[in-house]
Short mmCIF file of N, CA and C and ligand atoms in Angstrom, two decimals:
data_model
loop_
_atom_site.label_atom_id
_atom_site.label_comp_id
_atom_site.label_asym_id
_atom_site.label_seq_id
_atom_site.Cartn_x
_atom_site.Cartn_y
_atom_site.Cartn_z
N UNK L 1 0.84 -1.21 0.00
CA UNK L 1 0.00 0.00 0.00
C UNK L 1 0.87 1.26 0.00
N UNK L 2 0.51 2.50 -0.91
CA UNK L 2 1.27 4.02 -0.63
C UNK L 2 1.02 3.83 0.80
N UNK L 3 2.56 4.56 1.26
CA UNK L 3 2.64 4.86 2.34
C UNK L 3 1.94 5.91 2.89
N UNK L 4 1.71 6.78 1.48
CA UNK L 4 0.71 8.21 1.88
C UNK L 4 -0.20 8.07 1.76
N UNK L 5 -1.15 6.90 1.74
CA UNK L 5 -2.45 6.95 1.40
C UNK L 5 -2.71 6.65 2.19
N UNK L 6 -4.33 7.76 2.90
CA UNK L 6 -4.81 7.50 4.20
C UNK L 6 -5.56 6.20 4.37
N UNK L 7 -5.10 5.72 5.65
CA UNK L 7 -5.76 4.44 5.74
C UNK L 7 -7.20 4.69 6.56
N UNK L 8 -8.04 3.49 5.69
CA UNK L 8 -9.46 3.38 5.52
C UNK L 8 -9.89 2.86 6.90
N UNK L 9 -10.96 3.33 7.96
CA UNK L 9 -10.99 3.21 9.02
C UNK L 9 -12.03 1.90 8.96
N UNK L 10 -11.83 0.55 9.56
CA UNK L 10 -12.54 -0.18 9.37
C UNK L 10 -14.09 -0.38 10.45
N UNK L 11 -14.62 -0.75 9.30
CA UNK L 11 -16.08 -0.90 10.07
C UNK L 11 -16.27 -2.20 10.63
N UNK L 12 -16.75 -1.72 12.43
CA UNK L 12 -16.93 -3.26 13.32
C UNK L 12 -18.27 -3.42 13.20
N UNK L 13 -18.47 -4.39 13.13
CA UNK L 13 -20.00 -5.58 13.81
C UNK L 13 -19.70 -6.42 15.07
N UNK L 14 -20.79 -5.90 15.90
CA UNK L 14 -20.71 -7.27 16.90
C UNK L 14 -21.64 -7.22 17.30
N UNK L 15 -21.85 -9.21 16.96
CA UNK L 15 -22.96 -9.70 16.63
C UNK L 15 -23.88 -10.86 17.52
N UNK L 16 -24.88 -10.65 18.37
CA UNK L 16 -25.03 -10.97 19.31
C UNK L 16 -26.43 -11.39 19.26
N UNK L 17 -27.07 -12.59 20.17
CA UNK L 17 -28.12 -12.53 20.48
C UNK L 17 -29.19 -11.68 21.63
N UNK L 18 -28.46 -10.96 22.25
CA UNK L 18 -28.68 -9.80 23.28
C UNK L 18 -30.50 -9.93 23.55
N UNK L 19 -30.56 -10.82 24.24
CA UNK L 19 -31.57 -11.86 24.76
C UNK L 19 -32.09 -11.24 26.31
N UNK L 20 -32.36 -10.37 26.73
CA UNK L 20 -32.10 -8.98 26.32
C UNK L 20 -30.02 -8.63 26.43
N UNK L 21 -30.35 -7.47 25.86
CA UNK L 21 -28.98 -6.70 26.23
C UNK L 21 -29.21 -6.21 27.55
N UNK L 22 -27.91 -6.42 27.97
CA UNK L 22 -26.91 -6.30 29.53
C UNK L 22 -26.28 -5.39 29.82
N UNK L 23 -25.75 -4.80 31.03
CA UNK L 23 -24.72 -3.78 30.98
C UNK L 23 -23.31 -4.26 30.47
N UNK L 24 -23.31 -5.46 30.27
CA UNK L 24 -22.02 -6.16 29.95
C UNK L 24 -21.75 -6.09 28.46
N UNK L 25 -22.60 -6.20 27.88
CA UNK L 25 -22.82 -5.98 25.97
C UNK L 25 -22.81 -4.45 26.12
N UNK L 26 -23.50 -3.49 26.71
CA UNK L 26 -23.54 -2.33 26.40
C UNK L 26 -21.81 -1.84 27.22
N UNK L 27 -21.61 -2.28 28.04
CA UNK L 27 -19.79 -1.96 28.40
C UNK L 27 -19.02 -1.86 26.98
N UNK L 28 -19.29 -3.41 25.96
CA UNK L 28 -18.74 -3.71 25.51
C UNK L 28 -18.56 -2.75 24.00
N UNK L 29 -20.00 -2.12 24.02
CA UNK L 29 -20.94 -1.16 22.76
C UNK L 29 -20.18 0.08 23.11
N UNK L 30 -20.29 0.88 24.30
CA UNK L 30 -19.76 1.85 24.40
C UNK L 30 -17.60 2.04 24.20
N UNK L 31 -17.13 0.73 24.75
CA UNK L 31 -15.62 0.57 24.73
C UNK L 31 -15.59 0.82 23.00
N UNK L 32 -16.31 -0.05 22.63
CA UNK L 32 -16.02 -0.66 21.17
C UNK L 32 -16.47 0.80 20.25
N UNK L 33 -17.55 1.84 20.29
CA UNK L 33 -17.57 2.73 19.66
C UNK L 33 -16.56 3.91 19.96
N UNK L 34 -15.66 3.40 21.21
CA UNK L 34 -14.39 4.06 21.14
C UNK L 34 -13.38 4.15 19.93
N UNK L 35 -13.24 2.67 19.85
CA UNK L 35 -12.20 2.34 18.93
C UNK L 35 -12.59 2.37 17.16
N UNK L 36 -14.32 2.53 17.22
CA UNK L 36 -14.55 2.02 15.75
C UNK L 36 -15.16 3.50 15.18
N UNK L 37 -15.02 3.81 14.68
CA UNK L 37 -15.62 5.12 14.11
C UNK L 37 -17.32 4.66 13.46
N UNK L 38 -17.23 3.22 13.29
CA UNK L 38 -18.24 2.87 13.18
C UNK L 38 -18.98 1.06 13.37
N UNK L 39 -19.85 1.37 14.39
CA UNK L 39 -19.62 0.41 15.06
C UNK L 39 -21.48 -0.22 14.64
N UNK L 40 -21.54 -1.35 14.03
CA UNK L 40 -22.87 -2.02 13.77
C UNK L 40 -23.14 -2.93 14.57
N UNK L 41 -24.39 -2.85 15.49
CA UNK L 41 -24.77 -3.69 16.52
C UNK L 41 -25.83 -4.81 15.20
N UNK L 42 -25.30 -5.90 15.82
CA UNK L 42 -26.19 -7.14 14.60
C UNK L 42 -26.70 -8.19 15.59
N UNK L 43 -28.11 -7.80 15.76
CA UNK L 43 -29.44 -8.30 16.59
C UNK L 43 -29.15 -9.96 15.89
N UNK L 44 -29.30 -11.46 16.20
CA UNK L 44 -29.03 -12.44 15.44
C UNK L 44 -30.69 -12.91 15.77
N UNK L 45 -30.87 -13.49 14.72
CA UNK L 45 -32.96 -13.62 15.08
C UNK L 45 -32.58 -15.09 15.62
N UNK L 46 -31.87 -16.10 15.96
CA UNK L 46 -31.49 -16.76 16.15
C UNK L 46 -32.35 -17.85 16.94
N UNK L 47 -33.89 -18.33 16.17
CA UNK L 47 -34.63 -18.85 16.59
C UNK L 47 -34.34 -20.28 17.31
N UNK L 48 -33.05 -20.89 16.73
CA UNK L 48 -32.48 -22.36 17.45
C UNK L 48 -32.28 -21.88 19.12
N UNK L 49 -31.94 -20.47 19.72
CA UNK L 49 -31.89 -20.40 21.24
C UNK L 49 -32.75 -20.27 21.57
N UNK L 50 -34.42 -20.29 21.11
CA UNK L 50 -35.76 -19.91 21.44
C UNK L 50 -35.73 -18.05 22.45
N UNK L 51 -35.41 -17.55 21.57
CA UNK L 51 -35.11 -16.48 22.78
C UNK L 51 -36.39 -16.04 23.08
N UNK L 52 -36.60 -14.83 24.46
CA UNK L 52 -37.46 -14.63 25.31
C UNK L 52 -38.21 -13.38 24.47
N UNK L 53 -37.51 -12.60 23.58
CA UNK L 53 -37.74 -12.06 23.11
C UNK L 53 -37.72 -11.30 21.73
N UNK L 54 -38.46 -10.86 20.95
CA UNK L 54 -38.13 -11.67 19.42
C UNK L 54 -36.97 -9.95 18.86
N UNK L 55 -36.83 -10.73 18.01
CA UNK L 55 -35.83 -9.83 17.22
C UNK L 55 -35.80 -8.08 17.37
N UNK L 56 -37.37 -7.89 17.03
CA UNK L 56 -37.23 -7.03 16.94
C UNK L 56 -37.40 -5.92 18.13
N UNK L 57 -38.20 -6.75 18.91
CA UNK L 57 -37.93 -6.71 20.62
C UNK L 57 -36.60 -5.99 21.08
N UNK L 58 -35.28 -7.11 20.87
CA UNK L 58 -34.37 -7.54 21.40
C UNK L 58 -33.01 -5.78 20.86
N UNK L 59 -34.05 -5.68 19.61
CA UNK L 59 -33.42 -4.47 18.49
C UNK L 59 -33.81 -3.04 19.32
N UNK L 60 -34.93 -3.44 19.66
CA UNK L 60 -35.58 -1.68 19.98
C UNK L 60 -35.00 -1.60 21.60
N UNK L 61 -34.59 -2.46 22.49
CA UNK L 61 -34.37 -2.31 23.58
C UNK L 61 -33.08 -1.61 23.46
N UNK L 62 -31.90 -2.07 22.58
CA UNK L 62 -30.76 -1.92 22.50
C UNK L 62 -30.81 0.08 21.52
N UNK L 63 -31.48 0.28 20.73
CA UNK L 63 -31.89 1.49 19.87
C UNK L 63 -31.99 2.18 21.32
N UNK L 64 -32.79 1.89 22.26
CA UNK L 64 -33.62 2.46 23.48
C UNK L 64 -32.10 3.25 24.19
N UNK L 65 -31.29 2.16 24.43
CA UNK L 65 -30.28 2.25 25.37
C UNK L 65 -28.90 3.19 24.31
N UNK L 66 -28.87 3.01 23.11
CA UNK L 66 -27.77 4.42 22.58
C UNK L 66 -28.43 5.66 22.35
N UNK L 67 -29.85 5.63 22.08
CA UNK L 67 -30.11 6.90 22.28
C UNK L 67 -29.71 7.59 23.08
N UNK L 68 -29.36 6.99 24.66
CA UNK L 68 -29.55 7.50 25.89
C UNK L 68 -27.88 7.91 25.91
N UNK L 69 -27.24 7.87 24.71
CA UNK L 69 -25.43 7.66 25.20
C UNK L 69 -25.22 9.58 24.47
N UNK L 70 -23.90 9.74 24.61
CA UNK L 70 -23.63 11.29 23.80
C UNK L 70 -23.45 10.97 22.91
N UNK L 71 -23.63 12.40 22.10
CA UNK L 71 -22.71 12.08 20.66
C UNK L 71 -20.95 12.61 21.02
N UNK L 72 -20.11 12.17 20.19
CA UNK L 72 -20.12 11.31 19.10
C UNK L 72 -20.68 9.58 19.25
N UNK L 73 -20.10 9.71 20.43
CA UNK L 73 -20.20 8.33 20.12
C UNK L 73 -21.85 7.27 19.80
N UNK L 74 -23.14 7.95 20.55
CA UNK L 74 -23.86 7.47 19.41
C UNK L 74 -24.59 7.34 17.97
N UNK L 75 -23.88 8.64 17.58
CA UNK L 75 -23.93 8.80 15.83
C UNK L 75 -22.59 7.62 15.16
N UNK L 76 -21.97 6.66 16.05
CA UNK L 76 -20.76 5.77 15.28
C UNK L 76 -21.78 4.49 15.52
N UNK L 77 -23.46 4.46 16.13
CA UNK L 77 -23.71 2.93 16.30
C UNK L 77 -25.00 2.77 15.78
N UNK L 78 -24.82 1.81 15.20
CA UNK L 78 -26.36 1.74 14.24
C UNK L 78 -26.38 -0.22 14.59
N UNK L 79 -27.97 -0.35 14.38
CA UNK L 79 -28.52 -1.60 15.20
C UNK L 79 -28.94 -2.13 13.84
N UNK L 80 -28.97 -3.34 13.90
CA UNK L 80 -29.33 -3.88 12.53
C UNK L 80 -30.19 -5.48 12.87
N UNK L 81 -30.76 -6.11 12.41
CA UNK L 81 -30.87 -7.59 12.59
C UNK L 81 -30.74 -8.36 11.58
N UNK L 82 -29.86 -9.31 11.68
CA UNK L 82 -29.86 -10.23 10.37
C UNK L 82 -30.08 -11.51 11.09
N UNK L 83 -30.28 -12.52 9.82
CA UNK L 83 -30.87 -14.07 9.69
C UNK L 83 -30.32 -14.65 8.54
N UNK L 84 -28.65 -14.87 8.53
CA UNK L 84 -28.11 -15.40 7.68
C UNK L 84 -26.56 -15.94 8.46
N UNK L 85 -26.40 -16.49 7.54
CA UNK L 85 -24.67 -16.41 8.32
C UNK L 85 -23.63 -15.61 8.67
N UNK L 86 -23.36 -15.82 9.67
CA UNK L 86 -22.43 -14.59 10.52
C UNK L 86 -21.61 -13.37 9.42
N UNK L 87 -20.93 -14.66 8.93
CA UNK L 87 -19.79 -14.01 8.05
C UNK L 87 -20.87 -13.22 6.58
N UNK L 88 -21.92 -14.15 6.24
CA UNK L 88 -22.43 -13.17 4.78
C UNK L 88 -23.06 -11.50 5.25
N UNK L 89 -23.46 -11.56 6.41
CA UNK L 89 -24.16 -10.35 7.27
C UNK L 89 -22.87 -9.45 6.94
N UNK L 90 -21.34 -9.85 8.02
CA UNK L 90 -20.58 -8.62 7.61
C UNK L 90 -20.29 -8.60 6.55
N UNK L 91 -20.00 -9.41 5.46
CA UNK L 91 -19.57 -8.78 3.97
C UNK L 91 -20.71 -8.15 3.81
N UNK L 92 -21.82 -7.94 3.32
CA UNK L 92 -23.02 -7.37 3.31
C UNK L 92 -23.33 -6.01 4.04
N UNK L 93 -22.71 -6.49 5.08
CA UNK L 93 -22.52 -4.46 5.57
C UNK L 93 -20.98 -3.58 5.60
N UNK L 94 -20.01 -4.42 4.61
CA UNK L 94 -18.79 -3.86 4.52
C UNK L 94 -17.83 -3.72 5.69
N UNK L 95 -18.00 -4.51 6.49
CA UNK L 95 -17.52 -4.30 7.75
C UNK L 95 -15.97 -5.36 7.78
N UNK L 96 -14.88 -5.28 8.27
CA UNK L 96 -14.10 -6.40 7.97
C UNK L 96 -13.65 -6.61 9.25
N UNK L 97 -14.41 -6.44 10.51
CA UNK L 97 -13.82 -6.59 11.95
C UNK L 97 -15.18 -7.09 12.84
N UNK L 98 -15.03 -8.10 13.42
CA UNK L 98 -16.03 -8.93 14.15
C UNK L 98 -15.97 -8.68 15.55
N UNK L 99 -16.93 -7.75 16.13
CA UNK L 99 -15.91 -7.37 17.94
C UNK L 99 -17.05 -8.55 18.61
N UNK L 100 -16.23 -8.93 19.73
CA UNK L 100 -17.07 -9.63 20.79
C UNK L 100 -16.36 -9.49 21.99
N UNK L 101 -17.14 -9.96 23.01
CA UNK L 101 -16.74 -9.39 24.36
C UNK L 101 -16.28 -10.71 24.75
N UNK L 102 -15.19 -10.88 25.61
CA UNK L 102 -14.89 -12.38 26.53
C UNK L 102 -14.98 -12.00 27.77
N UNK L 103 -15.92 -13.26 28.23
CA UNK L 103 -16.06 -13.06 29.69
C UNK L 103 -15.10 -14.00 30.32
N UNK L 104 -14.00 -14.07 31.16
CA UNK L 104 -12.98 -15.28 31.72
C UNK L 104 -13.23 -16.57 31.11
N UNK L 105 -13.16 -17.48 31.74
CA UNK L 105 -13.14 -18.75 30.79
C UNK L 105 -13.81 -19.05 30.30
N UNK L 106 -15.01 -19.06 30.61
CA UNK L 106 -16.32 -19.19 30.10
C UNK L 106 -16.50 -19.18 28.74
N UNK L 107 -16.54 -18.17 28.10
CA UNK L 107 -16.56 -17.87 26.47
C UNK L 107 -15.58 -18.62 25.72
N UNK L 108 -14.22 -18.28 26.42
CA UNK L 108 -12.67 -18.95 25.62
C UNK L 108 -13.11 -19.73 24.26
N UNK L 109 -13.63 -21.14 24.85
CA UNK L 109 -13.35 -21.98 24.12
C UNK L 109 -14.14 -22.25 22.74
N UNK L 110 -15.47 -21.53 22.83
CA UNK L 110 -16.49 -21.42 22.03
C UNK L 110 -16.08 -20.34 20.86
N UNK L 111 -15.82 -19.01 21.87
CA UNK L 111 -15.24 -18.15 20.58
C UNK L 111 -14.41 -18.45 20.21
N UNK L 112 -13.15 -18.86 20.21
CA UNK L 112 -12.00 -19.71 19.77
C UNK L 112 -12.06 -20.44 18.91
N UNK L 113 -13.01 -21.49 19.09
CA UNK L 113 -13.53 -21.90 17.95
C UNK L 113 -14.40 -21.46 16.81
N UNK L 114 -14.85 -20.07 17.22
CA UNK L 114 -16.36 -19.76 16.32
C UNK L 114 -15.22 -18.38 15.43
N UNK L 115 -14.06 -17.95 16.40
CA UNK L 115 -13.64 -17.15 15.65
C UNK L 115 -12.35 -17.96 14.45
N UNK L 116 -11.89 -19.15 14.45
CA UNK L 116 -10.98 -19.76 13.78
C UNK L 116 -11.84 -20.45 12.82
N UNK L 117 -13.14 -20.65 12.61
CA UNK L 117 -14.12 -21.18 11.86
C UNK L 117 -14.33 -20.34 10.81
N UNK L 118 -15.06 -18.97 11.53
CA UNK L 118 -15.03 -17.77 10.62
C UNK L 118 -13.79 -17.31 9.69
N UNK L 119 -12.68 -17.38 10.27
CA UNK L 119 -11.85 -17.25 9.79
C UNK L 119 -11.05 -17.98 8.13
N UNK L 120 -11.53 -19.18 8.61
CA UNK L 120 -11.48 -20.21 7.37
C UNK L 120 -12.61 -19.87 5.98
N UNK L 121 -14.13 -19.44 6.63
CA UNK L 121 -14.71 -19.04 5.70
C UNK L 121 -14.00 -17.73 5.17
N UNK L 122 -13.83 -16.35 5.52
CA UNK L 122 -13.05 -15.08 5.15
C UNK L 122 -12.01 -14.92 5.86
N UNK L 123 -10.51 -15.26 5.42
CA UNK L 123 -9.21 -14.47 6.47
C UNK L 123 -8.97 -13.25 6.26
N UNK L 124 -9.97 -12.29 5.44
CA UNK L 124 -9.80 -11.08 5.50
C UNK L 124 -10.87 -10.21 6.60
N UNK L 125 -11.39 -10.60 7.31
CA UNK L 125 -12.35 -10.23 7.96
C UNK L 125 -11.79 -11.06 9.85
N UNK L 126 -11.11 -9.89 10.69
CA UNK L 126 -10.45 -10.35 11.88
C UNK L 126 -11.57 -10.09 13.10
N UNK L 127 -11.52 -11.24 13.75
CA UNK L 127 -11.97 -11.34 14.97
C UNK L 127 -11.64 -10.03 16.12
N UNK L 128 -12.07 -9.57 16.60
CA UNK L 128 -11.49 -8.63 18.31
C UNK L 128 -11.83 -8.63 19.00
N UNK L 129 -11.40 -9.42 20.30
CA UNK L 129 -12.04 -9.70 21.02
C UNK L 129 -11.30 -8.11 22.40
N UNK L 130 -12.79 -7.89 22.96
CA UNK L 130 -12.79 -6.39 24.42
C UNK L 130 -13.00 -7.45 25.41
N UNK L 131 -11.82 -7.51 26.88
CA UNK L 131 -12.38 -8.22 27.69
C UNK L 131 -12.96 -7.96 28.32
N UNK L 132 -13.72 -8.65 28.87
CA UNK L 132 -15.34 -8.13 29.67
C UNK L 132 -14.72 -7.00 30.79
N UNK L 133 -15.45 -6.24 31.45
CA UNK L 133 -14.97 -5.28 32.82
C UNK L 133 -15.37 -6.32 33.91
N UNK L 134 -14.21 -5.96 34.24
CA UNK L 134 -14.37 -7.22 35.84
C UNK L 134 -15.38 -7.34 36.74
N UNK L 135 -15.97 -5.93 36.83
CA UNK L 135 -17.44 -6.57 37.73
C UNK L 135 -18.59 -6.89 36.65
N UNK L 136 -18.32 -6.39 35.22
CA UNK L 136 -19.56 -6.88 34.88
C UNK L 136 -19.13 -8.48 33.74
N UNK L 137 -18.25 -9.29 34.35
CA UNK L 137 -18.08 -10.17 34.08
C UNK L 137 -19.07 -11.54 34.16
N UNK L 138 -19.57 -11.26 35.64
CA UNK L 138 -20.48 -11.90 35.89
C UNK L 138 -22.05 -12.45 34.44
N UNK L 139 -22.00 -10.85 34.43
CA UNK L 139 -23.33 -11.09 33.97
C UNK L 139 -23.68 -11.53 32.63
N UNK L 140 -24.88 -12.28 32.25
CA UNK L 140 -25.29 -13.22 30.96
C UNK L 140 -26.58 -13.14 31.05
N UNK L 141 -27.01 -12.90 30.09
CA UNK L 141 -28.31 -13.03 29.87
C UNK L 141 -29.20 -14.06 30.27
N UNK L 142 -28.66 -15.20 30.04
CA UNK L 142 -29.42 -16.23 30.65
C UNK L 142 -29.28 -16.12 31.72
N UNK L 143 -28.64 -15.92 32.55
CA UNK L 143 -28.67 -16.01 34.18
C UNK L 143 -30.35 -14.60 34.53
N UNK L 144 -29.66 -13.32 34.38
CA UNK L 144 -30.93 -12.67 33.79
C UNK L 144 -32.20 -12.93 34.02
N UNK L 145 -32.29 -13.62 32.94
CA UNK L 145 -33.82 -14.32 32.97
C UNK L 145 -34.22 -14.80 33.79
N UNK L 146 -32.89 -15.53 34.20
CA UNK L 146 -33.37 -16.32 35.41
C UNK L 146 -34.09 -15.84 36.55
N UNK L 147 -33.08 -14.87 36.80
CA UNK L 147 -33.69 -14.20 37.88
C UNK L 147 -34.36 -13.51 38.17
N UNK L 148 -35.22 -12.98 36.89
CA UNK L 148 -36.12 -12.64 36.98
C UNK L 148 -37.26 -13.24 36.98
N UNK L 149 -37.26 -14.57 36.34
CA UNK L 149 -38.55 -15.42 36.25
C UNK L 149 -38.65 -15.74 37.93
N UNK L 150 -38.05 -15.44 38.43
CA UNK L 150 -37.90 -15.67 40.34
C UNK L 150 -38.28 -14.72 40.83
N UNK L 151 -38.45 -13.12 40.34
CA UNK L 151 -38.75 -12.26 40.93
C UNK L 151 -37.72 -11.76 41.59
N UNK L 152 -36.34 -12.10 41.17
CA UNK L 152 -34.96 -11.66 41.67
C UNK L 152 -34.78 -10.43 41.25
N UNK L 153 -33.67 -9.38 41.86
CA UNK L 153 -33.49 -8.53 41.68
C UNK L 153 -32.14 -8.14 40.78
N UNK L 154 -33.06 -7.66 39.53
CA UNK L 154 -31.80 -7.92 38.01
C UNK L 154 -31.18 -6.22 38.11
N UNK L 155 -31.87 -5.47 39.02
CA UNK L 155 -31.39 -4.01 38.15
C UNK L 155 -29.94 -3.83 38.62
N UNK L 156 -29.03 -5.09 38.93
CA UNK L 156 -27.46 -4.55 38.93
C UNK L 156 -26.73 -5.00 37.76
N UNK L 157 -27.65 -5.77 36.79
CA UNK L 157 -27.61 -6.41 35.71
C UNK L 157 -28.02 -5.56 34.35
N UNK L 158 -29.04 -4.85 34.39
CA UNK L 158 -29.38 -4.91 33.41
C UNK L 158 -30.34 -2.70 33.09
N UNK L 159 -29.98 -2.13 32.27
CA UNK L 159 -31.00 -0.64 32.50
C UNK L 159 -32.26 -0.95 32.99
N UNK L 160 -32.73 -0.14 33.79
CA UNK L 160 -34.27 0.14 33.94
C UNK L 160 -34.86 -0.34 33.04
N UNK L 161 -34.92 0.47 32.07
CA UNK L 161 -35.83 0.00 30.76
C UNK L 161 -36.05 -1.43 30.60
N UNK L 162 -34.74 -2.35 30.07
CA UNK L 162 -35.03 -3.42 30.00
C UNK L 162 -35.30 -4.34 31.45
N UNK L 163 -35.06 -3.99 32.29
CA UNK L 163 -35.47 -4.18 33.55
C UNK L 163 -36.86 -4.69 33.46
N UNK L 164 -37.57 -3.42 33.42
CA UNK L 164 -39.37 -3.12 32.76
C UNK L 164 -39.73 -4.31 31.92
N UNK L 165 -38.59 -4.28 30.92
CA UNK L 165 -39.01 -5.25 29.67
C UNK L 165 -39.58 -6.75 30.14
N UNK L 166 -38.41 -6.75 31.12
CA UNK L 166 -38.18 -8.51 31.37
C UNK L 166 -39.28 -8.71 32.30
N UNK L 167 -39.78 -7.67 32.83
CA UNK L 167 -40.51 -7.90 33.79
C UNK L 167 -42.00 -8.22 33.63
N UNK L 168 -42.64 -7.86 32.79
CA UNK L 168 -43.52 -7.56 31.41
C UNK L 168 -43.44 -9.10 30.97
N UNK L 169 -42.25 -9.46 30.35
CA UNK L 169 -41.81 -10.01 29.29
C UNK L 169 -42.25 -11.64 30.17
N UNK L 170 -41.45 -11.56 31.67
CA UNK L 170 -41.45 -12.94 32.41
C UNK L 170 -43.46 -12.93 33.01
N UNK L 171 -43.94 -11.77 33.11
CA UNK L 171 -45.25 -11.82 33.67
C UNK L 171 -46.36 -12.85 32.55
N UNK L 172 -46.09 -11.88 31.45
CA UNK L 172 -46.25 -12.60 30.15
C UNK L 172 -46.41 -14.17 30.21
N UNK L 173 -44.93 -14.76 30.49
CA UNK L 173 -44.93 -15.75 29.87
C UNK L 173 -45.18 -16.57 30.70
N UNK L 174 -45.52 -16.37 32.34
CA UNK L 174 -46.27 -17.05 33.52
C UNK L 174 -47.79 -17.24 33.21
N UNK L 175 -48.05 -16.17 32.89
CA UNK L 175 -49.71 -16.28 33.06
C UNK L 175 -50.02 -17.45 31.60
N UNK L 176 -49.24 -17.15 30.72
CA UNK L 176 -49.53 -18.32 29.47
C UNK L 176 -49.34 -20.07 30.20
N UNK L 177 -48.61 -20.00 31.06
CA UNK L 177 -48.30 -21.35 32.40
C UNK L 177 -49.48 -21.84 32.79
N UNK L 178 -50.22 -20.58 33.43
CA UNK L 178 -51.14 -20.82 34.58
C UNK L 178 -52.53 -21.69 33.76
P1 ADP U 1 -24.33 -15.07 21.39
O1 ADP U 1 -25.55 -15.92 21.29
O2 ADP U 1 -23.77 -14.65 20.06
O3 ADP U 1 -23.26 -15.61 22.32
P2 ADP U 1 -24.81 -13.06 23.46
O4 ADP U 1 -25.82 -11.97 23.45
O5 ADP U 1 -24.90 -14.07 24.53
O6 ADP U 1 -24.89 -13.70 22.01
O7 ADP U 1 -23.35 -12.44 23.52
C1 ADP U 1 -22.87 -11.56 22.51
C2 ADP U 1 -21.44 -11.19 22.81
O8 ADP U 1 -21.39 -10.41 24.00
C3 ADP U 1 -20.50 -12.37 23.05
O9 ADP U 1 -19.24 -12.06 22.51
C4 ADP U 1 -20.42 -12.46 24.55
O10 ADP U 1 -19.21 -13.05 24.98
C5 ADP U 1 -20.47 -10.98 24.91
N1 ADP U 1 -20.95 -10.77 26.27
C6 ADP U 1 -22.04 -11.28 26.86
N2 ADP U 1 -22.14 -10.87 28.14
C7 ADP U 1 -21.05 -10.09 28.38
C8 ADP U 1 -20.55 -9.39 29.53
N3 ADP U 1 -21.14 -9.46 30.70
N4 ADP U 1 -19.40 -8.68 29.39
C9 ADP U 1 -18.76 -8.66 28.20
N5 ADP U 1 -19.16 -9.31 27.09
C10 ADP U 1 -20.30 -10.02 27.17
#
């Protein structure tokens, strides 16, 4: 490449089932629109995890929560949902950087594998992994749920808003029980 030619700032995706989104994904949204001048949140409709809440649900909660951030940094994040394969989504939005968050061991071995997989399909398109922030390491969505379908107390987990959501969301899906 000219040495004088300005280099092209690459566009991230990270691509998540955010079942709801966490303060731990949004840690990860705000770090990551540090580094990316442009940063695409990719909702996965990902009906094989049966999630609690559907796509577009899962989209407007997360829209809900960058509104609420400054600019610049939320004019660098735009929410999207796709239902295809990981890798055709980012060629499709021009993006050549895959961010995800690692939580301690937990994740390791899965992304490790999911990012050396991807890799084989496009080696022009690099994995980056942000490590989780140490207290909000803990938290996962599925646990989440959990504790809320218990009537546990999620708001060290998760915004108000979606707080509301889940709460709604778990009342919901009791009374369909009863
Ligand atoms: P997926 O089904 O793709 O794993 P998730 O919504 O569970 O979707 O997670 C999306 C990404 O966010 C993954 O890279 C995951 O490791 C990361 N992540 C989830 N929770 C946290 C957290 N508490 N801190 C940092 N990263 C997290």
């Amino acid at each position: 490449m000219d040495a004088l030619s300005p280099k092209k700032q690459p566009i991230a995706l990270y691509p998540g089932t955010f079942d709801p989104v966490t303060l731990g994904h949004l840690d990860i949204i705000r770090r990551g629109a540090r580094i990316f001048d442009h940063l695409i949140i990719a909702v996965a409709e990902n009906p094989g995890k049966s999630p609690l809440f559907s796509s577009e649900e899962r989209a407007s909660m997360i829209r809900h929560e960058i509104s609420r951030l400054e600019n610049p940094t939320k004019s660098r994040i735009e929410v999207i949902i796709y239902n295809s394969l990981l890798m055709d989504c980012v060629e499709s939005q021009g993006a050549s950087v895959i961010l995800r968050g690692l939580r301690a061991v937990a994740d390791f071995e899965y992304e490790y594998q999911m990012a050396g997989m991807n890799q084989q399909i496009n080696n022009k398109i690099e994995t980056i992994f942000l490590m989780a922030d140490s207290v909000l390491q803990p938290v996962a969505s599925r646990l989440v749920k959990e504790i809320a379908f218990y009537n546990g107390n999620i708001t060290p987990f998760v915004p108000p808003h979606v707080a509301q959501k889940l709460q709604e969301a778990v009342t919901r899906k009791k009374s369909f029980q009863d």
